[in-house]
Short mmCIF file of C-alpha atoms in Angstrom, two decimals:
data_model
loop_
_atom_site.label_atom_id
_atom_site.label_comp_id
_atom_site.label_asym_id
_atom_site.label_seq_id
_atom_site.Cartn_x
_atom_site.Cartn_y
_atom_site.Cartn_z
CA UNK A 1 0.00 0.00 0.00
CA UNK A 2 1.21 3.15 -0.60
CA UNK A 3 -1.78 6.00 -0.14
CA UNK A 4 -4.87 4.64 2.08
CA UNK A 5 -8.63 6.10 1.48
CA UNK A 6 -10.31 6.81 4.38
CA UNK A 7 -13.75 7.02 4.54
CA UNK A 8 -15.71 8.83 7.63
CA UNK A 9 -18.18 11.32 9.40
CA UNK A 10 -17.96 15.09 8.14
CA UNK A 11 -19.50 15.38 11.84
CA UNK A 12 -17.53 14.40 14.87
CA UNK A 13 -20.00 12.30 16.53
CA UNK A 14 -20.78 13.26 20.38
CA UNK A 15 -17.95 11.46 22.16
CA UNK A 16 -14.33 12.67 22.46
CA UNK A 17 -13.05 9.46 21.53
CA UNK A 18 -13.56 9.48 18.12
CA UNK A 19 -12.33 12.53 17.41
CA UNK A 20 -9.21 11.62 19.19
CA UNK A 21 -9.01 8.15 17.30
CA UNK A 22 -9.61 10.08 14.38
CA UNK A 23 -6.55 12.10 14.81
CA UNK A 24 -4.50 8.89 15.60
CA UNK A 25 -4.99 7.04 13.11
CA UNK A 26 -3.81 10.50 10.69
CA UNK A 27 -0.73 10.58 12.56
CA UNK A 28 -0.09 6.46 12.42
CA UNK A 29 -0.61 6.81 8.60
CA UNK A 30 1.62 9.03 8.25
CA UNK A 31 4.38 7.67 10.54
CA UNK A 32 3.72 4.27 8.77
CA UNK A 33 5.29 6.41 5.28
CA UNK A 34 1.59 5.97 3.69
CA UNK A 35 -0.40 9.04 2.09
CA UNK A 36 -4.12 9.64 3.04
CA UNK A 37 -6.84 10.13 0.50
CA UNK A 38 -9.88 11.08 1.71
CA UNK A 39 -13.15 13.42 1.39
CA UNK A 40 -11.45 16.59 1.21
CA UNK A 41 -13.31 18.61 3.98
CA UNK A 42 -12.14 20.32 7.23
CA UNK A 43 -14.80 19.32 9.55
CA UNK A 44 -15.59 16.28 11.58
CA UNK A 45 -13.85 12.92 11.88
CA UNK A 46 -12.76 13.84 8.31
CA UNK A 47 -10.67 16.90 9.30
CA UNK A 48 -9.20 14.98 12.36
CA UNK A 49 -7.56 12.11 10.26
CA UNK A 50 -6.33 14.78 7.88
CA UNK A 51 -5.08 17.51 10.71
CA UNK A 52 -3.50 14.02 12.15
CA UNK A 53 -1.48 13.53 9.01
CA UNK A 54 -0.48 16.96 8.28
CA UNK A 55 0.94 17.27 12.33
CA UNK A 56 3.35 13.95 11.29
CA UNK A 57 4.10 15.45 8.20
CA UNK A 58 1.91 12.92 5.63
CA UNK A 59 0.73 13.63 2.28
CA UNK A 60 -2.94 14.16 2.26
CA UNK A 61 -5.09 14.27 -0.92
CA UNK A 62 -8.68 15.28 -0.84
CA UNK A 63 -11.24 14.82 -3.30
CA UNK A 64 -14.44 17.19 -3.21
CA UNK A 65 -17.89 17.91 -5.01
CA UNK A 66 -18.16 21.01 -6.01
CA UNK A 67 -21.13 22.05 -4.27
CA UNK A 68 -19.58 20.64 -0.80
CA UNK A 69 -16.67 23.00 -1.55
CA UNK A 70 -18.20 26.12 -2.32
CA UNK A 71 -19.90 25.62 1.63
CA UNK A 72 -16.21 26.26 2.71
CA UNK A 73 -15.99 22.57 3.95
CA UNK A 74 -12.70 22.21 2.06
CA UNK A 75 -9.46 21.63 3.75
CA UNK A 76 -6.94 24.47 3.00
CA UNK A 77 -4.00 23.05 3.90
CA UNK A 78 -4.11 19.44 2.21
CA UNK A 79 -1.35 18.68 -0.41
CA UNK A 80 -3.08 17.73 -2.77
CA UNK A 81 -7.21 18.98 -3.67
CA UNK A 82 -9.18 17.20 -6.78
CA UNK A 83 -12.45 19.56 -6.88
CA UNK A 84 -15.27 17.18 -8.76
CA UNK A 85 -18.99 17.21 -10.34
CA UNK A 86 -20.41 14.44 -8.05
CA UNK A 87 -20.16 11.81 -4.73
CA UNK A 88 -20.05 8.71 -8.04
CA UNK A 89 -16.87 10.12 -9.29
CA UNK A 90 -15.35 11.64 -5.45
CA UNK A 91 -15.72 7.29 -4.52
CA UNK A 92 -14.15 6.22 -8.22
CA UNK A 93 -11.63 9.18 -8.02
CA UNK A 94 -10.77 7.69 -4.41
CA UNK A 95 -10.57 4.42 -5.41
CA UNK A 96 -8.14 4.87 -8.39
CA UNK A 97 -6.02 7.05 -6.30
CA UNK A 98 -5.43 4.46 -3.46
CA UNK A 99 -4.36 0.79 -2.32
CA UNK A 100 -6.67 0.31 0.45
CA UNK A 101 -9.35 1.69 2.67
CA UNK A 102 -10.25 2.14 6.02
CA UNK A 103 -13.70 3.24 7.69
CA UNK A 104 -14.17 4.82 10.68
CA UNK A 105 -17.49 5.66 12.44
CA UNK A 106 -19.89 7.93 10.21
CA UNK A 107 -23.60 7.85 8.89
CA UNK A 108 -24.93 7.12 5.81
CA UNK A 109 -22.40 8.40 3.48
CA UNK A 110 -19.66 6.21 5.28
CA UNK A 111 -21.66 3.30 5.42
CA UNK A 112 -22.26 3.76 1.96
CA UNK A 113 -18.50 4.02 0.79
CA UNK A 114 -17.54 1.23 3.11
CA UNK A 115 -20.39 -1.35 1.34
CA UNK A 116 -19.56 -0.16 -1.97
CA UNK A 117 -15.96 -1.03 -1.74
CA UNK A 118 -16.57 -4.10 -0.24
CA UNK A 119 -19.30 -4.86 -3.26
CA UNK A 120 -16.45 -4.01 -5.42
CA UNK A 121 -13.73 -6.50 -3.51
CA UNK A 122 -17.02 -9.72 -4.04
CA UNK A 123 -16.99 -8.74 -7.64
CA UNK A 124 -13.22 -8.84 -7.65
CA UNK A 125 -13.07 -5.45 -9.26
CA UNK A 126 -10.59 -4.54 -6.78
CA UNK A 127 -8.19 -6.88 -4.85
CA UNK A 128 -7.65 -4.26 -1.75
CA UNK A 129 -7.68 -4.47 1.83
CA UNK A 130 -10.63 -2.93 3.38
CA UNK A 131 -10.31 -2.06 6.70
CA UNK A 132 -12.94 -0.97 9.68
CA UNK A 133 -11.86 0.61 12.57
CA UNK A 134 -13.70 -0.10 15.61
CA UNK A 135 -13.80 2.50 17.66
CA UNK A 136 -15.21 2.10 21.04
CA UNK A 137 -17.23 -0.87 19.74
CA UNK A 138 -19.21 1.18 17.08
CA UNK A 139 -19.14 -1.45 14.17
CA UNK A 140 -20.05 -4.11 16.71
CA UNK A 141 -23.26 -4.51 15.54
CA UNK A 142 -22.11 -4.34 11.67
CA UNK A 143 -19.87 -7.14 12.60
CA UNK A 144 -23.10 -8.79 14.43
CA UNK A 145 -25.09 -8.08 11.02
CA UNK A 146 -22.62 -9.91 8.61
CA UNK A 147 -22.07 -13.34 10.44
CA UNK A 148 -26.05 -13.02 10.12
CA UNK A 149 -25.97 -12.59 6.53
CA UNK A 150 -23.33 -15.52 6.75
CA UNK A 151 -25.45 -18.07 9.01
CA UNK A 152 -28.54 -17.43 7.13
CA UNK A 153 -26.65 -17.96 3.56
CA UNK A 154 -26.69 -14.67 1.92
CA UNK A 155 -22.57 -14.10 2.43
CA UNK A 156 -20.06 -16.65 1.77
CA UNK A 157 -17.51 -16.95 4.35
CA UNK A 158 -14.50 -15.67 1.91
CA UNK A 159 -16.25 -12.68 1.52
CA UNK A 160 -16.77 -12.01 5.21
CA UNK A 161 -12.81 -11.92 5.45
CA UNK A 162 -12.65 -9.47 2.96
CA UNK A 163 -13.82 -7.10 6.27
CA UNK A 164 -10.73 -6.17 8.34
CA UNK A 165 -11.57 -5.20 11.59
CA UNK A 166 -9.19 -3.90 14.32
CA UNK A 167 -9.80 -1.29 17.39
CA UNK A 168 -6.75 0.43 17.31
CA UNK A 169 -4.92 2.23 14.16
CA UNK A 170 -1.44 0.21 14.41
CA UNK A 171 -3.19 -3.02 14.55
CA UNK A 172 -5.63 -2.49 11.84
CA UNK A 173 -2.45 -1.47 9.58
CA UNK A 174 -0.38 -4.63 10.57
CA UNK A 175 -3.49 -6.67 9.55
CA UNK A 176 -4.09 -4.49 6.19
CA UNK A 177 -0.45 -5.24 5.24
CA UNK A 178 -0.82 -9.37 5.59
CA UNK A 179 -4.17 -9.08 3.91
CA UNK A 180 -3.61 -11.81 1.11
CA UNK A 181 -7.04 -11.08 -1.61
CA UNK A 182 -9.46 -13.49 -2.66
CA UNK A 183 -8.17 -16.11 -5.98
CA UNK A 184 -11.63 -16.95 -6.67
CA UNK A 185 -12.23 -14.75 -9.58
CA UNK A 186 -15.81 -16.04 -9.55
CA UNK A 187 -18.67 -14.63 -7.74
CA UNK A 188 -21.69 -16.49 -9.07
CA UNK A 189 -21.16 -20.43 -8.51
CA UNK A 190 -21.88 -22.20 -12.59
CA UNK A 191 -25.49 -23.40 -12.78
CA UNK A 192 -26.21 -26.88 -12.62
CA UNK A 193 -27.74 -28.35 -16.14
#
């Protein structure tokens, strides 16, 4: 891996500890000689992991709608800003620009990201590690919700290991970098004649 997208909450959630694992995991990117590339804005969890980078000295890309700019969400200070029309091509801009992604806590929009990327790994369109962390037990019950969808036969074990999950930054990075993808190329099983 050499530049990680991270995907979170433009809001910082009402506990102190994710702001402050936010900022963390910035700063262990950066130590770790990766680049962030992320949503671009100044606000929330989102500023955090980027204000954590910039502090260790990291390279930090953003990528940003239009219309979320011009609401002076942007970052000023990010190395790197790719202004675009819409969220489709911010998550495809993302994606081409990096060699794995993490998720930290958000709403919709991260939940979004996060399943879309991990629809993408199924379909073997990408071969990346996606990584969740779990801060303070938040993706508990999303952890919960997939061995569900594996017990009841709607999610083959494979792809339930294509979900990294650590709760702290170091140890979802070691696990990232030993991620080994999927050689099934095949999502659909052949049908039986």
């Amino acid at each position: 891996m050499n530049y990680i997208s991270v995907f979170c909450g433009s809001s910082s959630g009402n506990e102190d500890i994710f702001i402050k694992q936010a900022t963390i995991l910035g700063q262990t990117i950066a130590q770790q000689g990766y680049g962030i590339v992320y949503g671009g804005a100044r606000v929330g969890l989102m500023g955090a992991v980027a204000d954590g980078a910039l502090s260790q000295g990291g390279e930090v890309i953003g990528v940003i709608p239009g219309f979320l700019q011009k609401k002076e969400l942007e970052h000023k200070n990010l190395t790197r800003l790719h202004i675009v029309e819409t969220m489709h091509q911010r998550k495809a801009l993302m994606n081409e620009l990096s060699d794995g992604v993490i998720a930290l806590p958000g709403g919709y929009g991260t939940m979004e990201e996060l399943f879309e990327m991990l629809t993408w790994a199924q379909l073997a369109i990408h071969k990346k590690p996606i990584g969740l962390l779990n801060i303070d037990g938040f993706y508990d019950p999303l952890i919960m919700m997939s061995q569900r969808m594996m017990e009841k036969g709607f999610l083959k074990e494979e792809y339930k290991s294509l979900l990294i999950e650590a709760n702290t930054s170091e140890l979802l990075l070691d696990r990232m970098n030993t991620f080994i993808p999927l050689k099934n190329e095949k999502w659909f099983e052949p049908a039986n004649h």
